[in-house]
Tab-separated table of C-alpha atoms in Angstrom:
chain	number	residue	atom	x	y	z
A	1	UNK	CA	18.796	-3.027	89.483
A	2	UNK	CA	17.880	0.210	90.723
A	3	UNK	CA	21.098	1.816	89.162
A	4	UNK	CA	19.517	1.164	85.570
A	5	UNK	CA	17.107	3.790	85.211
A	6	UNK	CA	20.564	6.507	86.608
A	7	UNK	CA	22.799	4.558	83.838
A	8	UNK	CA	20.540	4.569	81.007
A	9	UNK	CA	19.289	8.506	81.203
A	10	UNK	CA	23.503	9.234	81.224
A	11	UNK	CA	24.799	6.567	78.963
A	12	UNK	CA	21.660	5.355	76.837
A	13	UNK	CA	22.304	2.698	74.479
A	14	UNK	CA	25.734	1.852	76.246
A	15	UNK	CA	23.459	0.106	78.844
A	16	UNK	CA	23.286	-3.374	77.543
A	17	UNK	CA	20.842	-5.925	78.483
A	18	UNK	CA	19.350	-9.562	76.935
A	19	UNK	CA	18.149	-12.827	78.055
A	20	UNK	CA	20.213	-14.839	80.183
A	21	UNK	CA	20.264	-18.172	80.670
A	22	UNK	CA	18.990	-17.912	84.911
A	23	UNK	CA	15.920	-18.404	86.511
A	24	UNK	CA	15.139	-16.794	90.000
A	25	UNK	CA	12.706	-19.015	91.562
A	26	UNK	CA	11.365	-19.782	95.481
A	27	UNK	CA	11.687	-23.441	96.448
A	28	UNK	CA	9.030	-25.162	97.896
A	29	UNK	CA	10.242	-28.342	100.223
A	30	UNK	CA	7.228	-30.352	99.379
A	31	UNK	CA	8.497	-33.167	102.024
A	32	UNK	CA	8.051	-30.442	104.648
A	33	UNK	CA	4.989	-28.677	106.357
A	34	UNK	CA	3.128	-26.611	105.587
A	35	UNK	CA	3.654	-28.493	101.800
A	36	UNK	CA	3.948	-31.898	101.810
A	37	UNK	CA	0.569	-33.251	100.588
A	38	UNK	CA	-1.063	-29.834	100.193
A	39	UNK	CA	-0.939	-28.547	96.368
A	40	UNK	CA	-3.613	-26.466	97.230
A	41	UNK	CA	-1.179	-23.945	99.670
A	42	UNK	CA	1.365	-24.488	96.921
A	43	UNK	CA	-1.181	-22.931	94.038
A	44	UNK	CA	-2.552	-20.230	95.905
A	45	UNK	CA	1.170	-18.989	96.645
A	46	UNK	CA	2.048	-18.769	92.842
A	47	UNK	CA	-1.362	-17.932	92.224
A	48	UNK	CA	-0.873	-14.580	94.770
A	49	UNK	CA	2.151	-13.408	93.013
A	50	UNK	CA	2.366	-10.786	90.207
A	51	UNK	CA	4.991	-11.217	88.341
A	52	UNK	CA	4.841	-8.331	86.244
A	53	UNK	CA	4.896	-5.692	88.975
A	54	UNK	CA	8.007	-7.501	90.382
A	55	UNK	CA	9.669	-6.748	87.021
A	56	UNK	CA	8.402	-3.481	86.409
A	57	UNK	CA	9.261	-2.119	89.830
A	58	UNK	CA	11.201	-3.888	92.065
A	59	UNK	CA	13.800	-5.184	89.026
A	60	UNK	CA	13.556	-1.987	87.022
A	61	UNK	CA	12.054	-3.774	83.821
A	62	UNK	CA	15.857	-5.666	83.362
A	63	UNK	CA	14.105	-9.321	83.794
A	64	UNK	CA	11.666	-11.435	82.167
A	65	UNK	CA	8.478	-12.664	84.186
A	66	UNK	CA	8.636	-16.369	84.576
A	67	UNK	CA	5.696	-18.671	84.693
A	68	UNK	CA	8.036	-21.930	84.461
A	69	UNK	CA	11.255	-23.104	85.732
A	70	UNK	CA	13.021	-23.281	81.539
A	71	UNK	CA	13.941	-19.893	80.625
A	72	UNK	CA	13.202	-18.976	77.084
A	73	UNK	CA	15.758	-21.196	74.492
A	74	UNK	CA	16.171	-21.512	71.184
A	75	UNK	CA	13.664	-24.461	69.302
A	76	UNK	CA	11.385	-25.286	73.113
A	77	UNK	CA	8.229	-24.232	73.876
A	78	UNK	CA	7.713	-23.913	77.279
A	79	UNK	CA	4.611	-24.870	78.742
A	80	UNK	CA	3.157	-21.924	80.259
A	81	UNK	CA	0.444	-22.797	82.618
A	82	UNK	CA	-3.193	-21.659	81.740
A	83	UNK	CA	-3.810	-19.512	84.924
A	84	UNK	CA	-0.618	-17.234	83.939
A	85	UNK	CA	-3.026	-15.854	81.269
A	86	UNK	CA	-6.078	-14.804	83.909
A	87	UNK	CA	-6.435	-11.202	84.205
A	88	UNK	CA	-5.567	-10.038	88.053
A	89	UNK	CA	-8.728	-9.889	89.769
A	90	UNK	CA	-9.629	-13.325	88.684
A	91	UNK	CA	-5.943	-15.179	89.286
A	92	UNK	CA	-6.165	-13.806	92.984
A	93	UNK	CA	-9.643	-14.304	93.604
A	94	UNK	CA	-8.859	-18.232	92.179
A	95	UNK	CA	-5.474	-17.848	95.090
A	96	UNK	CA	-8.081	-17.029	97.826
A	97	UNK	CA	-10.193	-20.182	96.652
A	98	UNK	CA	-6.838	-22.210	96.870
A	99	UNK	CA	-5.785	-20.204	100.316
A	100	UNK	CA	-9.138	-21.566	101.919
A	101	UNK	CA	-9.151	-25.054	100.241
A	102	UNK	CA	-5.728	-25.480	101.647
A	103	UNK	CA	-7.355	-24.786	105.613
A	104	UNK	CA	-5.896	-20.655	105.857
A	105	UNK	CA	-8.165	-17.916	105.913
A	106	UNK	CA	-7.818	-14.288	107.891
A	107	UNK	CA	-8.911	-15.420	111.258
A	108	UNK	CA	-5.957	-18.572	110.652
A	109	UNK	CA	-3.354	-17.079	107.884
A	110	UNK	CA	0.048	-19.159	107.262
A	111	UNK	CA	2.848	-17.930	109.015
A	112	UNK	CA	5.839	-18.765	107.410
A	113	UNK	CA	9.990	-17.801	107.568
A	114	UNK	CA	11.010	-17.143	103.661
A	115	UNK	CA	14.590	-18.063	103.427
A	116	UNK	CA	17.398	-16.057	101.198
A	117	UNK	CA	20.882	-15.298	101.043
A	118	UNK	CA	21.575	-12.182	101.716
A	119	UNK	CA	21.879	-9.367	99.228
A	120	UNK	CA	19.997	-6.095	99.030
A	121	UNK	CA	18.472	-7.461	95.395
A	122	UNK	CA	17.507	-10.600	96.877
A	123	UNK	CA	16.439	-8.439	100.049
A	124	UNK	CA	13.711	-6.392	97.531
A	125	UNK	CA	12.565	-9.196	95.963
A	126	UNK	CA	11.411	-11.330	98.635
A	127	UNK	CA	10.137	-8.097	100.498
A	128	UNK	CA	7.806	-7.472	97.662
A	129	UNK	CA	6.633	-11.061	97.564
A	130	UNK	CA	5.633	-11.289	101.526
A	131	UNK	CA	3.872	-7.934	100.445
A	132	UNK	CA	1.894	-9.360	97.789
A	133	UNK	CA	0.953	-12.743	100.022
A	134	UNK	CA	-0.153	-10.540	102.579
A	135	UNK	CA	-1.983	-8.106	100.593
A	136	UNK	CA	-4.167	-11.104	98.401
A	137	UNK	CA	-4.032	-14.004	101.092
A	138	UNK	CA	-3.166	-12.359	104.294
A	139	UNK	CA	-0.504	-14.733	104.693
A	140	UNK	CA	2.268	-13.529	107.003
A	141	UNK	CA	5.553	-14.618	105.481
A	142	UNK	CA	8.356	-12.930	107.304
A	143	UNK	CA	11.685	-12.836	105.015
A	144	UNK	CA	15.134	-13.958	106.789
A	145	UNK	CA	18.547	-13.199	105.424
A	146	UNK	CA	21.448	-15.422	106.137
A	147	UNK	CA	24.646	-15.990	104.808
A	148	UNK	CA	24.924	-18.155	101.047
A	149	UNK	CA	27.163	-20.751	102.679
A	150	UNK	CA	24.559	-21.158	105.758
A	151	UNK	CA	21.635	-21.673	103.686
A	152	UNK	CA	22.989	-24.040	101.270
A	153	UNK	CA	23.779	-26.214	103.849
A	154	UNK	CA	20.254	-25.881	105.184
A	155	UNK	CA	18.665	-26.060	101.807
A	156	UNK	CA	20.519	-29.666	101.040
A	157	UNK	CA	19.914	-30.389	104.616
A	158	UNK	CA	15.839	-29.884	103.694
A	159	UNK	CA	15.645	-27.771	106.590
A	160	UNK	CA	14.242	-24.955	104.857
A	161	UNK	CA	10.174	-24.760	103.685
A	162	UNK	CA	10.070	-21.744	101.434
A	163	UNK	CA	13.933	-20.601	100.373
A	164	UNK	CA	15.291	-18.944	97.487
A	165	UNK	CA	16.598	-21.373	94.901
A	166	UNK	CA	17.541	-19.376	91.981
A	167	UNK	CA	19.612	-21.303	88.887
A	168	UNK	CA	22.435	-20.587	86.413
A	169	UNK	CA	22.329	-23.214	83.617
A	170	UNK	CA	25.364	-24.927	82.798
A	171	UNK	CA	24.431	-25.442	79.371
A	172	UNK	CA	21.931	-24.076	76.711
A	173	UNK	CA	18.931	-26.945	77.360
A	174	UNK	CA	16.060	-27.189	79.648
A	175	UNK	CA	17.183	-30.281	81.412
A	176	UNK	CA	19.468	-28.559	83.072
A	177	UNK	CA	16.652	-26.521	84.449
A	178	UNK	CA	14.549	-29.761	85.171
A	179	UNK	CA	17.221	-32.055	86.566
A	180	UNK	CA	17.198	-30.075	89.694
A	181	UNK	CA	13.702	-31.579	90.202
A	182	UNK	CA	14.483	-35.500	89.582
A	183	UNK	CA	14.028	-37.755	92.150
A	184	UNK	CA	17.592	-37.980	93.998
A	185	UNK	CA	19.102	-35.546	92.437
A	186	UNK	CA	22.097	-33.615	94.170
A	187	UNK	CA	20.688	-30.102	94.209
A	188	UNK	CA	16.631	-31.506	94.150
A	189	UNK	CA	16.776	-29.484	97.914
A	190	UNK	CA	12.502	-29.345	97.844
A	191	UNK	CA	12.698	-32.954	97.805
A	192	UNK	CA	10.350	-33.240	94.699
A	193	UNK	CA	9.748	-36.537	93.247
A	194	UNK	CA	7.450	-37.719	90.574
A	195	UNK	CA	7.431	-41.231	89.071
A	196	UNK	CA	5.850	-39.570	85.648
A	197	UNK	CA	8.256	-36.849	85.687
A	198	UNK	CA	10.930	-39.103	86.439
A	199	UNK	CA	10.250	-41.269	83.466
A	200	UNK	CA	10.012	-38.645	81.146
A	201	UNK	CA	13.317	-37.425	81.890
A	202	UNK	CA	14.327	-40.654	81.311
A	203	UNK	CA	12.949	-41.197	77.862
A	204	UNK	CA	14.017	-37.863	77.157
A	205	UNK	CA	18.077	-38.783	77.458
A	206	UNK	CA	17.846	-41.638	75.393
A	207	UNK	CA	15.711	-40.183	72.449
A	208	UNK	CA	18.177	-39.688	69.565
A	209	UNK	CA	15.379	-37.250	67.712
A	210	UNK	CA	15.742	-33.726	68.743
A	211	UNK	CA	12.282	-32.627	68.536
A	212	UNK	CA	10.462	-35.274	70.406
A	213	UNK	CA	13.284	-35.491	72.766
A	214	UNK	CA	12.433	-31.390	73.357
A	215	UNK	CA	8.748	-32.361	73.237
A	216	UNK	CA	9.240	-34.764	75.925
A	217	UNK	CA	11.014	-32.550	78.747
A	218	UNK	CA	8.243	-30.099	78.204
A	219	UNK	CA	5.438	-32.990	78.927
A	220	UNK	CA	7.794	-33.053	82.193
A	221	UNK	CA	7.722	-29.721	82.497
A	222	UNK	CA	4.172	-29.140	82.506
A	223	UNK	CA	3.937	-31.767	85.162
A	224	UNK	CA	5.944	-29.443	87.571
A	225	UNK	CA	3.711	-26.768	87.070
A	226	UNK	CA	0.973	-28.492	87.812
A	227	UNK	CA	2.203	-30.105	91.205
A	228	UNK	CA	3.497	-26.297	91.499
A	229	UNK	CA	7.230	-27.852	92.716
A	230	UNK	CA	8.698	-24.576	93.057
A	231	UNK	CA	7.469	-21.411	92.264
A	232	UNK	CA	9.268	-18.783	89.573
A	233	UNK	CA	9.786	-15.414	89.742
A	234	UNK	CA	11.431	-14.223	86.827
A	235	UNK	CA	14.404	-14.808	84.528
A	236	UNK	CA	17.579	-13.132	84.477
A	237	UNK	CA	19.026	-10.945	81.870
A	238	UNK	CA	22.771	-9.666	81.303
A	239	UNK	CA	24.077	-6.845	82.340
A	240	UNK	CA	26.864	-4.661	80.830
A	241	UNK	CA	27.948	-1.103	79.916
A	242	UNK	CA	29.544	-1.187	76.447
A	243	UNK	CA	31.023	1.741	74.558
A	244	UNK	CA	29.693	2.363	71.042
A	245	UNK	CA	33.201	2.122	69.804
A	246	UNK	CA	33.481	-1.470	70.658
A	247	UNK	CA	33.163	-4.285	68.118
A	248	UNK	CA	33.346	-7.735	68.005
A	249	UNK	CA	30.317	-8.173	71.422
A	250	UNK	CA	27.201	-10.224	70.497
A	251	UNK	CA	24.925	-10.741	73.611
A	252	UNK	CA	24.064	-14.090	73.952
A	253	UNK	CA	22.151	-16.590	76.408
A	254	UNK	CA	25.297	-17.928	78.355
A	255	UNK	CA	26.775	-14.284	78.234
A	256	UNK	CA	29.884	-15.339	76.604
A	257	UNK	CA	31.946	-12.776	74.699
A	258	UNK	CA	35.704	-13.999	74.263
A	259	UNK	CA	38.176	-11.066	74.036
A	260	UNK	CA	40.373	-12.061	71.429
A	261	UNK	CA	36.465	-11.156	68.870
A	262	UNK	CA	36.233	-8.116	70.406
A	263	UNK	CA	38.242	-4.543	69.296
């Protein structure tokens, strides 16, 4: 990311960048403590983090602030939670209120490792996240690096409290977003599980109308934000170099361009 402001002063509209279909997103093991059974902790956190510096600065404007786990597609309305709209002040004085309700305060902050695979991207981001706790909460997260093998194994393991758990979809449709967070689930590595949620997941894959079937998975979306089952970051965005004498690209949400289009 910090090559984009070099590239795009030498090679302008050659840099090209759109929505991608990726969120980047901490997980929260809510089996675990300092989580388990305290939503409180778990609101303050996402509460404490601006999202919009992250972008500006630490991902050179490339990304999209996220507020849910669905990035932006086609015909669904995500439910953005009603705090994302509180002006600064207010959303971290509401964190502090959260912070204290949850048993932290100065005199006993939360001390906590914050898990990611290592990569000098990855390496900003979660620097300037402990920065942000620290500064609004005084929490004292300390980020930890380890290999992507290592902490995948931990992550399924549910060794891990706070880790990076960052998503590609496989296809264009939010439940592969919210499957991650269905009871039993293969990858559900916060060990999130929601009777509700599960249901409406359920109703959702046998609804034959499109709309209500969308409306539905955003009911179950809105029920993640409000337990707060992981907390988002920001959504991903592609990211080429394409000469103006090339025809045939279209950027798109899966960031699939087949050769034999282009010339």
């Amino acid at each position: 990311a910090e090559q984009t402001a070099w590239l795009r002063a030498r090679l302008g509209a050659q840099v090209v960048s759109a929505p991608y279909l990726g969120n980047f997103v901490l997980g929260v093991n809510v089996t675990r403590a300092p989580f388990a059974g305290n939503r409180a902790l778990r609101m303050a956190l996402t509460l404490a983090v601006d999202r919009e510096t992250l972008v500006r600065y630490v991902r050179q404007g490339l990304y999209q602030p996220a507020w849910t786990p669905t990035p932006p597609l086609p015909g669904y309305r995500a439910p953005v939670p009603a705090w994302a709209a509180l002006p600064e002040a207010e959303r971290h004085a509401l964190a502090r209120r959260y912070y204290a309700q949850a048993g932290y305060s100065a005199t006993r902050p939360l001390r906590i490792e914050l898990r990611y695979p290592t990569d000098s991207d990855n390496r900003r981001t979660y620097e300037a996240v402990a920065a942000m706790w620290r500064t609004n909460l005084g929490v004292e997260a300390e980020p930890y690096n380890e290999e992507f093998r290592v902490q995948l194994n931990e992550r399924h393991l549910k060794k891990l409290a706070l880790f990076h758990y960052a998503w590609i979809g496989d296809y264009p449709d939010p439940l592969t977003f919210l499957q991650l967070f269905q009871t039993g689930f293969g990858y559900n590595d916060g060990g999130y599980s929601n009777p509700r949620y599960d249901a409406l997941l359920a109703a959702a894959g046998s609804e034959a109308d499109a709309a209500r079937r969308l409306g539905q998975l955003a009911q179950a979306e809105a029920i993640l934000n409000e337990d707060v089952a992981c907390i988002p970051l920001y959504y991903y965005a592609t990211r080429h170099l394409i000469r103006s004498y090339v025809r045939g690209w279209t950027s798109n949400i899966q960031d699939r361009n087949l050769s034999q289009y282009m010339y």
